[in-house]
Amino acid sequence: MFLAADEIARSLGGSWDLLNRRAQGLSRFEFGEAPFWRSFGAPLLTAPAAIIWLAADRLETGQLSGLFDDPAVVARTAFHLAALWLTLPLLGIAFLKRDSWARLVPFIIVCNWSFVLAAALLTLPALLFAIGWATPALATLYSVASIVLIMQMRWFSTKVTLGLTSSAALMLAAGDGLVGIGILRAMV
């Protein structure tokens, strides 16, 4: 159940296509039981992003000692990553009717792989802040721009994967964003 380089390249390419509103990106994903379980390995590819987020969080709190010295900051960063990964799939599961659960496997596969791209988009502002090339305000502005791109990707991928109307997919993506923002505000 290891991820192959070919599957990683195809799936991230499909996520990129969905970010750019190209529905044919779905054809790049492999669907089925084995790819479903392998897709849960995709979030492991975000480990470098987690380190950068952690460095930015530590810098923001003024803690300049070791990266893993404060368990609360490490837990908060891990929770942020988990919320970014899990919120949309959980909302999709709650939203779907039982008779349309056949679309759930492709949806979760796409969510797992597009999470890698979403984490990468949010890592750039954190990296610029952590290395001192962006002020906190500028990093926030970059993060908001990244969030807009992520929300658009999540709306479109939800729409094409689940076969929903634009407004229903927008409700799910907006719910994902609102829950994510609520989690972030609660953690600050």
Short mmCIF file of the C-alpha atoms (twelve columns), coordinates in Angstrom:
data_MODEL
# 
_entry.id   MODEL 
# 
loop_
_atom_site.group_PDB 
_atom_site.id 
_atom_site.type_symbol 
_atom_site.label_atom_id 
_atom_site.label_alt_id 
_atom_site.label_comp_id 
_atom_site.label_asym_id 
_atom_site.label_seq_id 
_atom_site.Cartn_x 
_atom_site.Cartn_y 
_atom_site.Cartn_z 
_atom_site.pdbx_PDB_model_num 
ATOM 1   C CA . MET A 1   0.000   0.000  0.000   1 
ATOM 2   C CA . PHE A 2   2.876   2.340  -0.749  1 
ATOM 3   C CA . LEU A 3   2.427   5.380  -2.932  1 
ATOM 4   C CA . ALA A 4   4.195   5.102  -6.276  1 
ATOM 5   C CA . ALA A 5   5.803   8.123  -7.893  1 
ATOM 6   C CA . ASP A 6   3.523   7.719  -10.905 1 
ATOM 7   C CA . GLU A 7   0.404   7.796  -8.744  1 
ATOM 8   C CA . ILE A 8   1.674   10.836 -6.852  1 
ATOM 9   C CA . ALA A 9   2.422   12.705 -10.095 1 
ATOM 10  C CA . ARG A 10  -0.923  11.807 -11.681 1 
ATOM 11  C CA . SER A 11  -2.970  12.615 -8.587  1 
ATOM 12  C CA . LEU A 12  -1.249  15.925 -7.916  1 
ATOM 13  C CA . GLY A 13  -1.628  16.754 -11.608 1 
ATOM 14  C CA . GLY A 14  -5.327  15.984 -11.314 1 
ATOM 15  C CA . SER A 15  -5.547  18.242 -8.263  1 
ATOM 16  C CA . TRP A 16  -3.802  20.989 -10.219 1 
ATOM 17  C CA . ASP A 17  -6.322  20.554 -13.038 1 
ATOM 18  C CA . LEU A 18  -9.185  20.866 -10.548 1 
ATOM 19  C CA . LEU A 19  -7.587  24.014 -9.126  1 
ATOM 20  C CA . ASN A 20  -7.705  25.389 -12.665 1 
ATOM 21  C CA . ARG A 21  -11.335 24.247 -13.137 1 
ATOM 22  C CA . ARG A 22  -10.545 21.502 -15.610 1 
ATOM 23  C CA . ALA A 23  -12.939 18.616 -14.982 1 
ATOM 24  C CA . GLN A 24  -10.783 16.269 -17.074 1 
ATOM 25  C CA . GLY A 25  -8.422  16.303 -14.086 1 
ATOM 26  C CA . LEU A 26  -10.641 13.598 -12.577 1 
ATOM 27  C CA . SER A 27  -9.385  11.185 -15.240 1 
ATOM 28  C CA . ARG A 28  -5.890  11.454 -13.756 1 
ATOM 29  C CA . PHE A 29  -7.013  9.934  -10.456 1 
ATOM 30  C CA . GLU A 30  -7.193  6.207  -9.949  1 
ATOM 31  C CA . PHE A 31  -10.476 5.159  -8.341  1 
ATOM 32  C CA . GLY A 32  -11.231 1.912  -6.570  1 
ATOM 33  C CA . GLU A 33  -10.713 0.240  -3.218  1 
ATOM 34  C CA . ALA A 34  -6.896  0.019  -3.297  1 
ATOM 35  C CA . PRO A 35  -6.428  3.631  -4.523  1 
ATOM 36  C CA . PHE A 36  -8.920  4.735  -1.855  1 
ATOM 37  C CA . TRP A 37  -6.780  3.288  0.936   1 
ATOM 38  C CA . ARG A 38  -3.535  4.485  -0.670  1 
ATOM 39  C CA . SER A 39  -4.917  8.025  -0.892  1 
ATOM 40  C CA . PHE A 40  -4.761  8.210  2.892   1 
ATOM 41  C CA . GLY A 41  -0.973  8.185  2.488   1 
ATOM 42  C CA . ALA A 42  -1.149  11.436 0.508   1 
ATOM 43  C CA . PRO A 43  -1.315  13.628 3.649   1 
ATOM 44  C CA . LEU A 44  2.074   12.214 4.662   1 
ATOM 45  C CA . LEU A 45  3.502   14.187 1.750   1 
ATOM 46  C CA . THR A 46  2.676   17.355 3.684   1 
ATOM 47  C CA . ALA A 47  5.294   16.656 6.380   1 
ATOM 48  C CA . PRO A 48  7.611   19.394 5.028   1 
ATOM 49  C CA . ALA A 49  4.666   21.797 5.062   1 
ATOM 50  C CA . ALA A 50  3.987   20.886 8.697   1 
ATOM 51  C CA . ILE A 51  7.570   21.754 9.628   1 
ATOM 52  C CA . ILE A 52  7.314   25.138 7.884   1 
ATOM 53  C CA . TRP A 53  3.945   25.862 9.509   1 
ATOM 54  C CA . LEU A 54  5.413   24.934 12.871  1 
ATOM 55  C CA . ALA A 55  8.383   27.250 12.342  1 
ATOM 56  C CA . ALA A 56  6.059   30.113 11.394  1 
ATOM 57  C CA . ASP A 57  3.783   29.419 14.394  1 
ATOM 58  C CA . ARG A 58  6.754   29.404 16.756  1 
ATOM 59  C CA . LEU A 59  8.071   32.645 15.283  1 
ATOM 60  C CA . GLU A 60  4.636   34.245 15.533  1 
ATOM 61  C CA . THR A 61  4.378   33.351 19.231  1 
ATOM 62  C CA . GLY A 62  7.883   34.676 19.847  1 
ATOM 63  C CA . GLN A 63  9.313   31.304 20.808  1 
ATOM 64  C CA . LEU A 64  12.694  31.086 19.167  1 
ATOM 65  C CA . SER A 65  13.960  27.964 20.932  1 
ATOM 66  C CA . GLY A 66  13.764  24.424 19.511  1 
ATOM 67  C CA . LEU A 67  11.124  23.652 16.940  1 
ATOM 68  C CA . PHE A 68  9.416   20.940 19.003  1 
ATOM 69  C CA . ASP A 69  10.008  22.414 22.493  1 
ATOM 70  C CA . ASP A 70  6.440   23.620 23.063  1 
ATOM 71  C CA . PRO A 71  3.944   20.746 22.813  1 
ATOM 72  C CA . ALA A 72  1.001   23.185 22.684  1 
ATOM 73  C CA . VAL A 73  2.318   24.863 19.518  1 
ATOM 74  C CA . VAL A 74  3.083   21.475 17.939  1 
ATOM 75  C CA . ALA A 75  -0.433  20.239 18.777  1 
ATOM 76  C CA . ARG A 76  -2.046  23.416 17.428  1 
ATOM 77  C CA . THR A 77  -0.124  23.153 14.157  1 
ATOM 78  C CA . ALA A 78  -1.024  19.467 13.799  1 
ATOM 79  C CA . PHE A 79  -4.660  20.290 14.525  1 
ATOM 80  C CA . HIS A 80  -4.672  23.012 11.840  1 
ATOM 81  C CA . LEU A 81  -3.331  20.536 9.298   1 
ATOM 82  C CA . ALA A 82  -5.856  17.897 10.333  1 
ATOM 83  C CA . ALA A 83  -8.718  20.400 10.094  1 
ATOM 84  C CA . LEU A 84  -7.624  21.453 6.602   1 
ATOM 85  C CA . TRP A 85  -7.539  17.794 5.586   1 
ATOM 86  C CA . LEU A 86  -10.673 16.397 7.213   1 
ATOM 87  C CA . THR A 87  -13.322 19.118 7.258   1 
ATOM 88  C CA . LEU A 88  -14.509 18.886 3.641   1 
ATOM 89  C CA . PRO A 89  -14.657 15.062 3.502   1 
ATOM 90  C CA . LEU A 90  -16.604 14.953 6.767   1 
ATOM 91  C CA . LEU A 91  -19.038 17.609 5.522   1 
ATOM 92  C CA . GLY A 92  -19.429 15.690 2.269   1 
ATOM 93  C CA . ILE A 93  -20.231 12.499 4.164   1 
ATOM 94  C CA . ALA A 94  -22.807 14.358 6.254   1 
ATOM 95  C CA . PHE A 95  -24.308 16.050 3.190   1 
ATOM 96  C CA . LEU A 96  -24.646 13.007 0.924   1 
ATOM 97  C CA . LYS A 97  -27.742 10.893 0.921   1 
ATOM 98  C CA . ARG A 98  -27.290 7.196  1.461   1 
ATOM 99  C CA . ASP A 99  -28.287 6.364  -2.122  1 
ATOM 100 C CA . SER A 100 -25.431 8.464  -3.539  1 
ATOM 101 C CA . TRP A 101 -22.626 7.026  -1.412  1 
ATOM 102 C CA . ALA A 102 -21.085 5.396  -4.491  1 
ATOM 103 C CA . ARG A 103 -19.661 8.835  -5.292  1 
ATOM 104 C CA . LEU A 104 -18.121 9.059  -1.843  1 
ATOM 105 C CA . VAL A 105 -15.012 6.982  -2.634  1 
ATOM 106 C CA . PRO A 106 -13.931 9.200  -5.577  1 
ATOM 107 C CA . PHE A 107 -14.745 12.291 -3.517  1 
ATOM 108 C CA . ILE A 108 -12.554 11.198 -0.609  1 
ATOM 109 C CA . ILE A 109 -9.717  10.218 -2.951  1 
ATOM 110 C CA . VAL A 110 -9.854  13.666 -4.562  1 
ATOM 111 C CA . CYS A 111 -10.058 15.358 -1.131  1 
ATOM 112 C CA . ASN A 112 -7.030  13.454 0.150   1 
ATOM 113 C CA . TRP A 113 -4.903  14.343 -2.875  1 
ATOM 114 C CA . SER A 114 -6.104  17.943 -3.196  1 
ATOM 115 C CA . PHE A 115 -5.232  18.434 0.475   1 
ATOM 116 C CA . VAL A 116 -1.571  18.097 -0.503  1 
ATOM 117 C CA . LEU A 117 -1.954  20.967 -2.969  1 
ATOM 118 C CA . ALA A 118 -3.943  23.027 -0.444  1 
ATOM 119 C CA . ALA A 119 -1.233  22.567 2.184   1 
ATOM 120 C CA . ALA A 120 1.419   23.583 -0.344  1 
ATOM 121 C CA . LEU A 121 -0.509  26.746 -1.227  1 
ATOM 122 C CA . LEU A 122 -0.704  27.716 2.445   1 
ATOM 123 C CA . THR A 123 2.928   26.851 3.051   1 
ATOM 124 C CA . LEU A 124 4.332   29.587 0.828   1 
ATOM 125 C CA . PRO A 125 3.036   32.474 3.017   1 
ATOM 126 C CA . ALA A 126 4.237   30.638 6.147   1 
ATOM 127 C CA . LEU A 127 7.659   30.107 4.586   1 
ATOM 128 C CA . LEU A 128 7.970   33.757 3.553   1 
ATOM 129 C CA . PHE A 129 7.076   34.794 7.098   1 
ATOM 130 C CA . ALA A 130 9.377   32.245 8.740   1 
ATOM 131 C CA . ILE A 131 12.428  33.342 6.725   1 
ATOM 132 C CA . GLY A 132 11.663  37.028 7.256   1 
ATOM 133 C CA . TRP A 133 10.680  37.923 3.701   1 
ATOM 134 C CA . ALA A 134 7.114   38.825 4.685   1 
ATOM 135 C CA . THR A 135 5.729   40.754 7.615   1 
ATOM 136 C CA . PRO A 136 2.869   39.173 9.568   1 
ATOM 137 C CA . ALA A 137 0.380   41.413 7.726   1 
ATOM 138 C CA . LEU A 138 1.792   40.534 4.323   1 
ATOM 139 C CA . ALA A 139 1.869   36.830 5.169   1 
ATOM 140 C CA . THR A 140 -1.789  37.115 6.200   1 
ATOM 141 C CA . LEU A 141 -2.627  38.748 2.872   1 
ATOM 142 C CA . TYR A 142 -0.844  35.943 1.011   1 
ATOM 143 C CA . SER A 143 -2.670  33.394 3.152   1 
ATOM 144 C CA . VAL A 144 -6.035  34.935 2.301   1 
ATOM 145 C CA . ALA A 145 -5.177  34.752 -1.405  1 
ATOM 146 C CA . SER A 146 -4.200  31.104 -0.939  1 
ATOM 147 C CA . ILE A 147 -7.436  30.399 0.916   1 
ATOM 148 C CA . VAL A 148 -9.459  31.886 -1.955  1 
ATOM 149 C CA . LEU A 149 -7.671  29.547 -4.386  1 
ATOM 150 C CA . ILE A 150 -8.217  26.568 -2.080  1 
ATOM 151 C CA . MET A 151 -11.919 27.385 -1.643  1 
ATOM 152 C CA . GLN A 152 -12.335 27.626 -5.420  1 
ATOM 153 C CA . MET A 153 -10.567 24.275 -5.876  1 
ATOM 154 C CA . ARG A 154 -12.710 22.657 -3.205  1 
ATOM 155 C CA . TRP A 155 -15.911 24.064 -4.700  1 
ATOM 156 C CA . PHE A 156 -15.049 22.815 -8.182  1 
ATOM 157 C CA . SER A 157 -13.754 19.406 -7.097  1 
ATOM 158 C CA . THR A 158 -16.854 18.871 -4.946  1 
ATOM 159 C CA . LYS A 159 -19.077 19.875 -7.845  1 
ATOM 160 C CA . VAL A 160 -17.507 17.557 -10.410 1 
ATOM 161 C CA . THR A 161 -16.738 14.620 -8.103  1 
ATOM 162 C CA . LEU A 162 -20.115 14.433 -6.386  1 
ATOM 163 C CA . GLY A 163 -22.092 15.679 -9.403  1 
ATOM 164 C CA . LEU A 164 -23.671 18.475 -7.383  1 
ATOM 165 C CA . THR A 165 -25.071 21.753 -8.601  1 
ATOM 166 C CA . SER A 166 -22.828 24.788 -8.283  1 
ATOM 167 C CA . SER A 167 -24.873 26.118 -5.376  1 
ATOM 168 C CA . ALA A 168 -24.830 22.829 -3.441  1 
ATOM 169 C CA . ALA A 169 -21.069 22.507 -3.955  1 
ATOM 170 C CA . LEU A 170 -20.691 26.139 -2.882  1 
ATOM 171 C CA . MET A 171 -22.576 25.361 0.331   1 
ATOM 172 C CA . LEU A 172 -20.172 22.529 1.118   1 
ATOM 173 C CA . ALA A 173 -17.083 24.593 0.269   1 
ATOM 174 C CA . ALA A 174 -18.395 27.555 2.273   1 
ATOM 175 C CA . GLY A 175 -19.156 25.262 5.203   1 
ATOM 176 C CA . ASP A 176 -15.634 23.898 4.935   1 
ATOM 177 C CA . GLY A 177 -14.234 27.428 5.013   1 
ATOM 178 C CA . LEU A 178 -16.436 28.567 7.886   1 
ATOM 179 C CA . VAL A 179 -15.633 25.516 9.986   1 
ATOM 180 C CA . GLY A 180 -11.939 25.935 9.190   1 
ATOM 181 C CA . ILE A 181 -12.000 29.616 10.136  1 
ATOM 182 C CA . GLY A 182 -13.932 28.788 13.310  1 
ATOM 183 C CA . ILE A 183 -11.340 26.174 14.254  1 
ATOM 184 C CA . LEU A 184 -8.497  28.575 13.596  1 
ATOM 185 C CA . ARG A 185 -10.125 31.338 15.628  1 
ATOM 186 C CA . ALA A 186 -10.824 28.950 18.492  1 
ATOM 187 C CA . MET A 187 -7.199  27.812 18.540  1 
ATOM 188 C CA . VAL A 188 -5.674  31.292 18.700  1 
# 
